[in-house]
PDB file of C-alpha atoms and ligand atoms in Angstrom:
ATOM      1  CA  UNK A   1       3.363   4.707   5.265  1.00  0.00           C
ATOM      2  CA  UNK A   2       2.236   6.595   8.324  1.00  0.00           C
ATOM      3  CA  UNK A   3       3.302   6.248  11.909  1.00  0.00           C
ATOM      4  CA  UNK A   4       0.609   4.985  14.272  1.00  0.00           C
ATOM      5  CA  UNK A   5      -1.911   7.700  14.827  1.00  0.00           C
ATOM      6  CA  UNK A   6      -2.067   9.557  18.146  1.00  0.00           C
ATOM      7  CA  UNK A   7      -5.193  11.587  18.800  1.00  0.00           C
ATOM      8  CA  UNK A   8      -4.619  14.862  20.667  1.00  0.00           C
ATOM      9  CA  UNK A   9      -8.038  16.500  20.662  1.00  0.00           C
ATOM     10  CA  UNK A  10     -11.557  15.128  20.989  1.00  0.00           C
ATOM     11  CA  UNK A  11     -13.385  14.917  17.681  1.00  0.00           C
ATOM     12  CA  UNK A  12     -16.676  15.724  19.433  1.00  0.00           C
ATOM     13  CA  UNK A  13     -15.811  18.680  21.671  1.00  0.00           C
ATOM     14  CA  UNK A  14     -12.167  19.549  20.967  1.00  0.00           C
ATOM     15  CA  UNK A  15     -10.926  18.988  24.524  1.00  0.00           C
ATOM     16  CA  UNK A  16      -7.673  17.228  25.314  1.00  0.00           C
ATOM     17  CA  UNK A  17      -7.482  13.454  24.976  1.00  0.00           C
ATOM     18  CA  UNK A  18      -6.002  11.119  27.573  1.00  0.00           C
ATOM     19  CA  UNK A  19      -4.907   7.569  26.799  1.00  0.00           C
ATOM     20  CA  UNK A  20      -6.277   5.249  29.454  1.00  0.00           C
ATOM     21  CA  UNK A  21      -8.040   1.917  29.884  1.00  0.00           C
ATOM     22  CA  UNK A  22     -11.806   2.485  30.206  1.00  0.00           C
ATOM     23  CA  UNK A  23     -13.406   0.496  33.047  1.00  0.00           C
ATOM     24  CA  UNK A  24     -15.274  -1.809  30.623  1.00  0.00           C
ATOM     25  CA  UNK A  25     -12.298  -2.341  28.308  1.00  0.00           C
ATOM     26  CA  UNK A  26      -8.959  -4.156  28.324  1.00  0.00           C
ATOM     27  CA  UNK A  27      -6.626  -1.793  26.456  1.00  0.00           C
ATOM     28  CA  UNK A  28      -5.682   1.867  26.263  1.00  0.00           C
ATOM     29  CA  UNK A  29      -8.064   4.068  24.329  1.00  0.00           C
ATOM     30  CA  UNK A  30      -8.133   7.736  23.435  1.00  0.00           C
ATOM     31  CA  UNK A  31     -10.665   9.097  25.919  1.00  0.00           C
ATOM     32  CA  UNK A  32     -11.870  12.692  26.092  1.00  0.00           C
ATOM     33  CA  UNK A  33     -11.221  14.195  29.499  1.00  0.00           C
ATOM     34  CA  UNK A  34     -14.262  16.415  29.103  1.00  0.00           C
ATOM     35  CA  UNK A  35     -17.174  14.661  27.359  1.00  0.00           C
ATOM     36  CA  UNK A  36     -15.905  11.091  27.853  1.00  0.00           C
ATOM     37  CA  UNK A  37     -16.085  10.118  24.179  1.00  0.00           C
ATOM     38  CA  UNK A  38     -13.906   7.074  23.443  1.00  0.00           C
ATOM     39  CA  UNK A  39     -12.130   7.287  20.069  1.00  0.00           C
ATOM     40  CA  UNK A  40     -11.434   3.778  18.823  1.00  0.00           C
ATOM     41  CA  UNK A  41      -8.377   3.411  16.584  1.00  0.00           C
ATOM     42  CA  UNK A  42      -8.058   0.447  14.260  1.00  0.00           C
ATOM     43  CA  UNK A  43      -5.739  -0.668  11.465  1.00  0.00           C
ATOM     44  CA  UNK A  44      -6.065   0.917   8.028  1.00  0.00           C
ATOM     45  CA  UNK A  45      -6.115  -0.959   4.736  1.00  0.00           C
ATOM     46  CA  UNK A  46      -3.662   0.003   2.001  1.00  0.00           C
ATOM     47  CA  UNK A  47      -4.501  -1.420  -1.413  1.00  0.00           C
ATOM     48  CA  UNK A  48      -2.596  -1.424  -4.673  1.00  0.00           C
ATOM     49  CA  UNK A  49      -1.634  -3.319  -7.811  1.00  0.00           C
ATOM     50  CA  UNK A  50       1.298  -4.936  -9.591  1.00  0.00           C
ATOM     51  CA  UNK A  51       0.538  -3.645 -13.110  1.00  0.00           C
ATOM     52  CA  UNK A  52       2.230  -5.885 -15.686  1.00  0.00           C
ATOM     53  CA  UNK A  53       2.999  -5.483 -19.361  1.00  0.00           C
ATOM     54  CA  UNK A  54       4.737  -8.491 -20.943  1.00  0.00           C
ATOM     55  CA  UNK A  55       7.867  -9.041 -18.795  1.00  0.00           C
ATOM     56  CA  UNK A  56       7.713  -5.600 -17.199  1.00  0.00           C
ATOM     57  CA  UNK A  57       6.000  -4.028 -14.193  1.00  0.00           C
ATOM     58  CA  UNK A  58       4.857  -0.447 -13.740  1.00  0.00           C
ATOM     59  CA  UNK A  59       6.403   1.604 -10.929  1.00  0.00           C
ATOM     60  CA  UNK A  60       5.727   5.185  -9.854  1.00  0.00           C
ATOM     61  CA  UNK A  61       8.317   7.686  -8.629  1.00  0.00           C
ATOM     62  CA  UNK A  62       6.812   9.464  -5.622  1.00  0.00           C
ATOM     63  CA  UNK A  63       6.195  13.193  -5.791  1.00  0.00           C
ATOM     64  CA  UNK A  64       5.079  13.292  -2.138  1.00  0.00           C
ATOM     65  CA  UNK A  65       6.445  12.600   1.305  1.00  0.00           C
ATOM     66  CA  UNK A  66       7.149  10.205   2.826  1.00  0.00           C
ATOM     67  CA  UNK A  67       9.857   8.731   0.590  1.00  0.00           C
ATOM     68  CA  UNK A  68       9.814  11.530  -1.971  1.00  0.00           C
ATOM     69  CA  UNK A  69      11.652  10.511  -5.153  1.00  0.00           C
ATOM     70  CA  UNK A  70      11.566   6.787  -4.376  1.00  0.00           C
ATOM     71  CA  UNK A  71       9.758   4.159  -6.429  1.00  0.00           C
ATOM     72  CA  UNK A  72       6.561   2.388  -5.486  1.00  0.00           C
ATOM     73  CA  UNK A  73       3.784   0.263  -6.859  1.00  0.00           C
ATOM     74  CA  UNK A  74       0.557   2.249  -7.184  1.00  0.00           C
ATOM     75  CA  UNK A  75      -1.134   1.917  -3.786  1.00  0.00           C
ATOM     76  CA  UNK A  76      -2.880   3.953  -1.146  1.00  0.00           C
ATOM     77  CA  UNK A  77      -5.416   4.032   1.652  1.00  0.00           C
ATOM     78  CA  UNK A  78      -8.736   2.440   0.932  1.00  0.00           C
ATOM     79  CA  UNK A  79     -11.649   4.885   1.006  1.00  0.00           C
ATOM     80  CA  UNK A  80     -14.964   4.396   2.777  1.00  0.00           C
ATOM     81  CA  UNK A  81     -17.638   3.107   0.417  1.00  0.00           C
ATOM     82  CA  UNK A  82     -15.355   1.147  -1.872  1.00  0.00           C
ATOM     83  CA  UNK A  83     -14.306  -2.481  -2.138  1.00  0.00           C
ATOM     84  CA  UNK A  84     -10.663  -3.600  -2.118  1.00  0.00           C
ATOM     85  CA  UNK A  85     -10.895  -4.107  -5.873  1.00  0.00           C
ATOM     86  CA  UNK A  86     -12.332  -0.646  -6.484  1.00  0.00           C
ATOM     87  CA  UNK A  87      -9.616   0.857  -4.309  1.00  0.00           C
ATOM     88  CA  UNK A  88      -6.893  -0.968  -6.238  1.00  0.00           C
ATOM     89  CA  UNK A  89      -8.240   0.322  -9.554  1.00  0.00           C
ATOM     90  CA  UNK A  90      -8.677   3.867  -8.221  1.00  0.00           C
ATOM     91  CA  UNK A  91      -5.135   4.076  -6.839  1.00  0.00           C
ATOM     92  CA  UNK A  92      -3.696   2.708 -10.084  1.00  0.00           C
ATOM     93  CA  UNK A  93      -5.581   5.358 -12.013  1.00  0.00           C
ATOM     94  CA  UNK A  94      -4.773   8.214  -9.593  1.00  0.00           C
ATOM     95  CA  UNK A  95      -1.061   7.511  -9.182  1.00  0.00           C
ATOM     96  CA  UNK A  96      -0.096   6.129 -12.579  1.00  0.00           C
ATOM     97  CA  UNK A  97      -2.967   7.135 -14.829  1.00  0.00           C
ATOM     98  CA  UNK A  98      -2.967   3.509 -15.940  1.00  0.00           C
ATOM     99  CA  UNK A  99      -5.821   1.226 -16.958  1.00  0.00           C
ATOM    100  CA  UNK A 100      -5.652  -2.369 -15.790  1.00  0.00           C
ATOM    101  CA  UNK A 101      -7.683  -5.534 -15.470  1.00  0.00           C
ATOM    102  CA  UNK A 102      -7.322  -7.105 -12.030  1.00  0.00           C
ATOM    103  CA  UNK A 103      -6.105 -10.698 -11.977  1.00  0.00           C
ATOM    104  CA  UNK A 104      -6.543 -11.653  -8.360  1.00  0.00           C
ATOM    105  CA  UNK A 105      -5.181 -10.892  -4.917  1.00  0.00           C
ATOM    106  CA  UNK A 106      -1.436 -11.527  -4.760  1.00  0.00           C
ATOM    107  CA  UNK A 107      -0.024 -10.385  -1.406  1.00  0.00           C
ATOM    108  CA  UNK A 108      -1.602  -9.764   1.997  1.00  0.00           C
ATOM    109  CA  UNK A 109       0.924  -8.092   4.287  1.00  0.00           C
ATOM    110  CA  UNK A 110       0.440  -7.281   7.971  1.00  0.00           C
ATOM    111  CA  UNK A 111       2.384  -4.184   8.994  1.00  0.00           C
ATOM    112  CA  UNK A 112       1.541  -4.261  12.687  1.00  0.00           C
ATOM    113  CA  UNK A 113       4.140  -1.653  13.654  1.00  0.00           C
ATOM    114  CA  UNK A 114       2.195   1.071  11.831  1.00  0.00           C
ATOM    115  CA  UNK A 115      -1.280  -0.409  12.197  1.00  0.00           C
ATOM    116  CA  UNK A 116      -1.828  -1.265   8.533  1.00  0.00           C
ATOM    117  CA  UNK A 117      -2.699  -4.214   6.307  1.00  0.00           C
ATOM    118  CA  UNK A 118      -1.496  -3.994   2.700  1.00  0.00           C
ATOM    119  CA  UNK A 119      -3.204  -5.797  -0.191  1.00  0.00           C
ATOM    120  CA  UNK A 120      -1.704  -5.989  -3.682  1.00  0.00           C
ATOM    121  CA  UNK A 121      -3.514  -7.361  -6.727  1.00  0.00           C
ATOM    122  CA  UNK A 122      -1.874  -8.648  -9.862  1.00  0.00           C
ATOM    123  CA  UNK A 123      -3.102  -6.580 -12.776  1.00  0.00           C
ATOM    124  CA  UNK A 124      -2.755  -6.620 -16.544  1.00  0.00           C
ATOM    125  CA  UNK A 125      -2.190  -3.247 -18.198  1.00  0.00           C
ATOM    126  CA  UNK A 126      -4.560  -2.764 -21.130  1.00  0.00           C
ATOM    127  CA  UNK A 127      -2.297  -0.144 -22.738  1.00  0.00           C
ATOM    128  CA  UNK A 128       0.936   1.685 -21.887  1.00  0.00           C
ATOM    129  CA  UNK A 129      -0.159   5.309 -22.146  1.00  0.00           C
ATOM    130  CA  UNK A 130       0.390   6.500 -18.598  1.00  0.00           C
ATOM    131  CA  UNK A 131      -0.883   9.783 -17.281  1.00  0.00           C
ATOM    132  CA  UNK A 132       0.365  10.042 -13.702  1.00  0.00           C
ATOM    133  CA  UNK A 133      -1.374  12.280 -11.209  1.00  0.00           C
ATOM    134  CA  UNK A 134       0.157  14.930  -8.917  1.00  0.00           C
ATOM    135  CA  UNK A 135       1.435  12.325  -6.424  1.00  0.00           C
ATOM    136  CA  UNK A 136       3.772  10.881  -9.069  1.00  0.00           C
ATOM    137  CA  UNK A 137       6.845  12.372 -10.774  1.00  0.00           C
ATOM    138  CA  UNK A 138       7.118   9.612 -13.351  1.00  0.00           C
ATOM    139  CA  UNK A 139       5.471   6.275 -14.129  1.00  0.00           C
ATOM    140  CA  UNK A 140       7.396   3.749 -16.195  1.00  0.00           C
ATOM    141  CA  UNK A 141       7.868   0.056 -16.892  1.00  0.00           C
ATOM    142  CA  UNK A 142      10.767  -1.973 -15.494  1.00  0.00           C
ATOM    143  CA  UNK A 143      12.061  -5.417 -16.332  1.00  0.00           C
ATOM    144  CA  UNK A 144      13.196  -7.447 -13.326  1.00  0.00           C
ATOM    145  CA  UNK A 145      16.866  -6.584 -13.907  1.00  0.00           C
ATOM    146  CA  UNK A 146      16.006  -2.876 -14.109  1.00  0.00           C
ATOM    147  CA  UNK A 147      14.008  -2.600 -10.865  1.00  0.00           C
ATOM    148  CA  UNK A 148      15.609   0.017  -8.571  1.00  0.00           C
ATOM    149  CA  UNK A 149      15.628  -2.325  -5.558  1.00  0.00           C
ATOM    150  CA  UNK A 150      17.628   0.113  -3.415  1.00  0.00           C
ATOM    151  CA  UNK A 151      15.256   2.972  -4.176  1.00  0.00           C
ATOM    152  CA  UNK A 152      11.935   1.297  -3.383  1.00  0.00           C
ATOM    153  CA  UNK A 153       9.789   3.359  -1.045  1.00  0.00           C
ATOM    154  CA  UNK A 154       8.299   0.625   1.140  1.00  0.00           C
ATOM    155  CA  UNK A 155       9.135  -2.860   2.361  1.00  0.00           C
ATOM    156  CA  UNK A 156       5.687  -4.093   1.338  1.00  0.00           C
ATOM    157  CA  UNK A 157       6.487  -3.050  -2.242  1.00  0.00           C
ATOM    158  CA  UNK A 158       9.853  -4.815  -2.130  1.00  0.00           C
ATOM    159  CA  UNK A 159       8.234  -7.972  -0.714  1.00  0.00           C
ATOM    160  CA  UNK A 160       5.469  -7.930  -3.327  1.00  0.00           C
ATOM    161  CA  UNK A 161       7.842  -7.386  -6.272  1.00  0.00           C
ATOM    162  CA  UNK A 162      10.219 -10.057  -5.000  1.00  0.00           C
ATOM    163  CA  UNK A 163       7.390 -12.618  -4.778  1.00  0.00           C
ATOM    164  CA  UNK A 164       6.014 -11.508  -8.132  1.00  0.00           C
ATOM    165  CA  UNK A 165       9.205 -12.161 -10.088  1.00  0.00           C
ATOM    166  CA  UNK A 166       9.805 -15.387  -8.159  1.00  0.00           C
ATOM    167  CA  UNK A 167       6.338 -16.706  -9.000  1.00  0.00           C
ATOM    168  CA  UNK A 168       6.660 -15.628 -12.613  1.00  0.00           C
ATOM    169  CA  UNK A 169       9.891 -17.607 -12.959  1.00  0.00           C
ATOM    170  CA  UNK A 170       8.071 -20.673 -11.599  1.00  0.00           C
ATOM    171  CA  UNK A 171       5.182 -20.043 -13.969  1.00  0.00           C
ATOM    172  CA  UNK A 172       2.589 -20.092 -11.195  1.00  0.00           C
ATOM    173  CA  UNK A 173       1.183 -17.215  -9.139  1.00  0.00           C
ATOM    174  CA  UNK A 174      -0.066 -17.837  -5.613  1.00  0.00           C
ATOM    175  CA  UNK A 175      -1.513 -15.723  -2.838  1.00  0.00           C
ATOM    176  CA  UNK A 176       1.249 -14.801  -0.373  1.00  0.00           C
ATOM    177  CA  UNK A 177       0.858 -13.856   3.281  1.00  0.00           C
ATOM    178  CA  UNK A 178       3.617 -12.179   5.267  1.00  0.00           C
ATOM    179  CA  UNK A 179       4.209 -10.099   8.354  1.00  0.00           C
ATOM    180  CA  UNK A 180       6.413  -7.069   7.746  1.00  0.00           C
ATOM    181  CA  UNK A 181       8.231  -6.316  11.016  1.00  0.00           C
TER     182      UNK A 181
HETATM  183 ZN1  LIG B   1     -14.887  15.492  24.118  1.00  0.00          ZN
END
């Protein structure tokens, strides 16, 4: 998860940026002191999956900062030109080298503090031959009582896993909304 972005230099001319409220606006924007270009900054979407195999879920041990060495569900920033679903499949392939069938949106988590919205899909693994990419040290399956709760990389992952096992116990999966503060 990234800290909120702060722009230092104009993307058009390279001059220094000042944060100020433009005359026709109502909030601070990154405005170029030279060419006047206004750089709008908006939340980013993070999309991922809860890949399941029988009573287990697939987690990835991070090979990158932040949270190097901690465990996460496969997830990452959505790319331009893709749908949420395509992003979820791509991240699952890139980080875990896993093939899944999506089963529906499961959590929608606002992370206002860092300007992000996280979406996790439930997903059914079609096999358990994982081939993790360079962002992942290890990808493996965990039963609920094996999940390394104290070594999870992100609160959105903890929230999603918690809701997942809770719903599975009840025998009914729902779409969950939460604000992560
Ligand atoms: Zn400029």
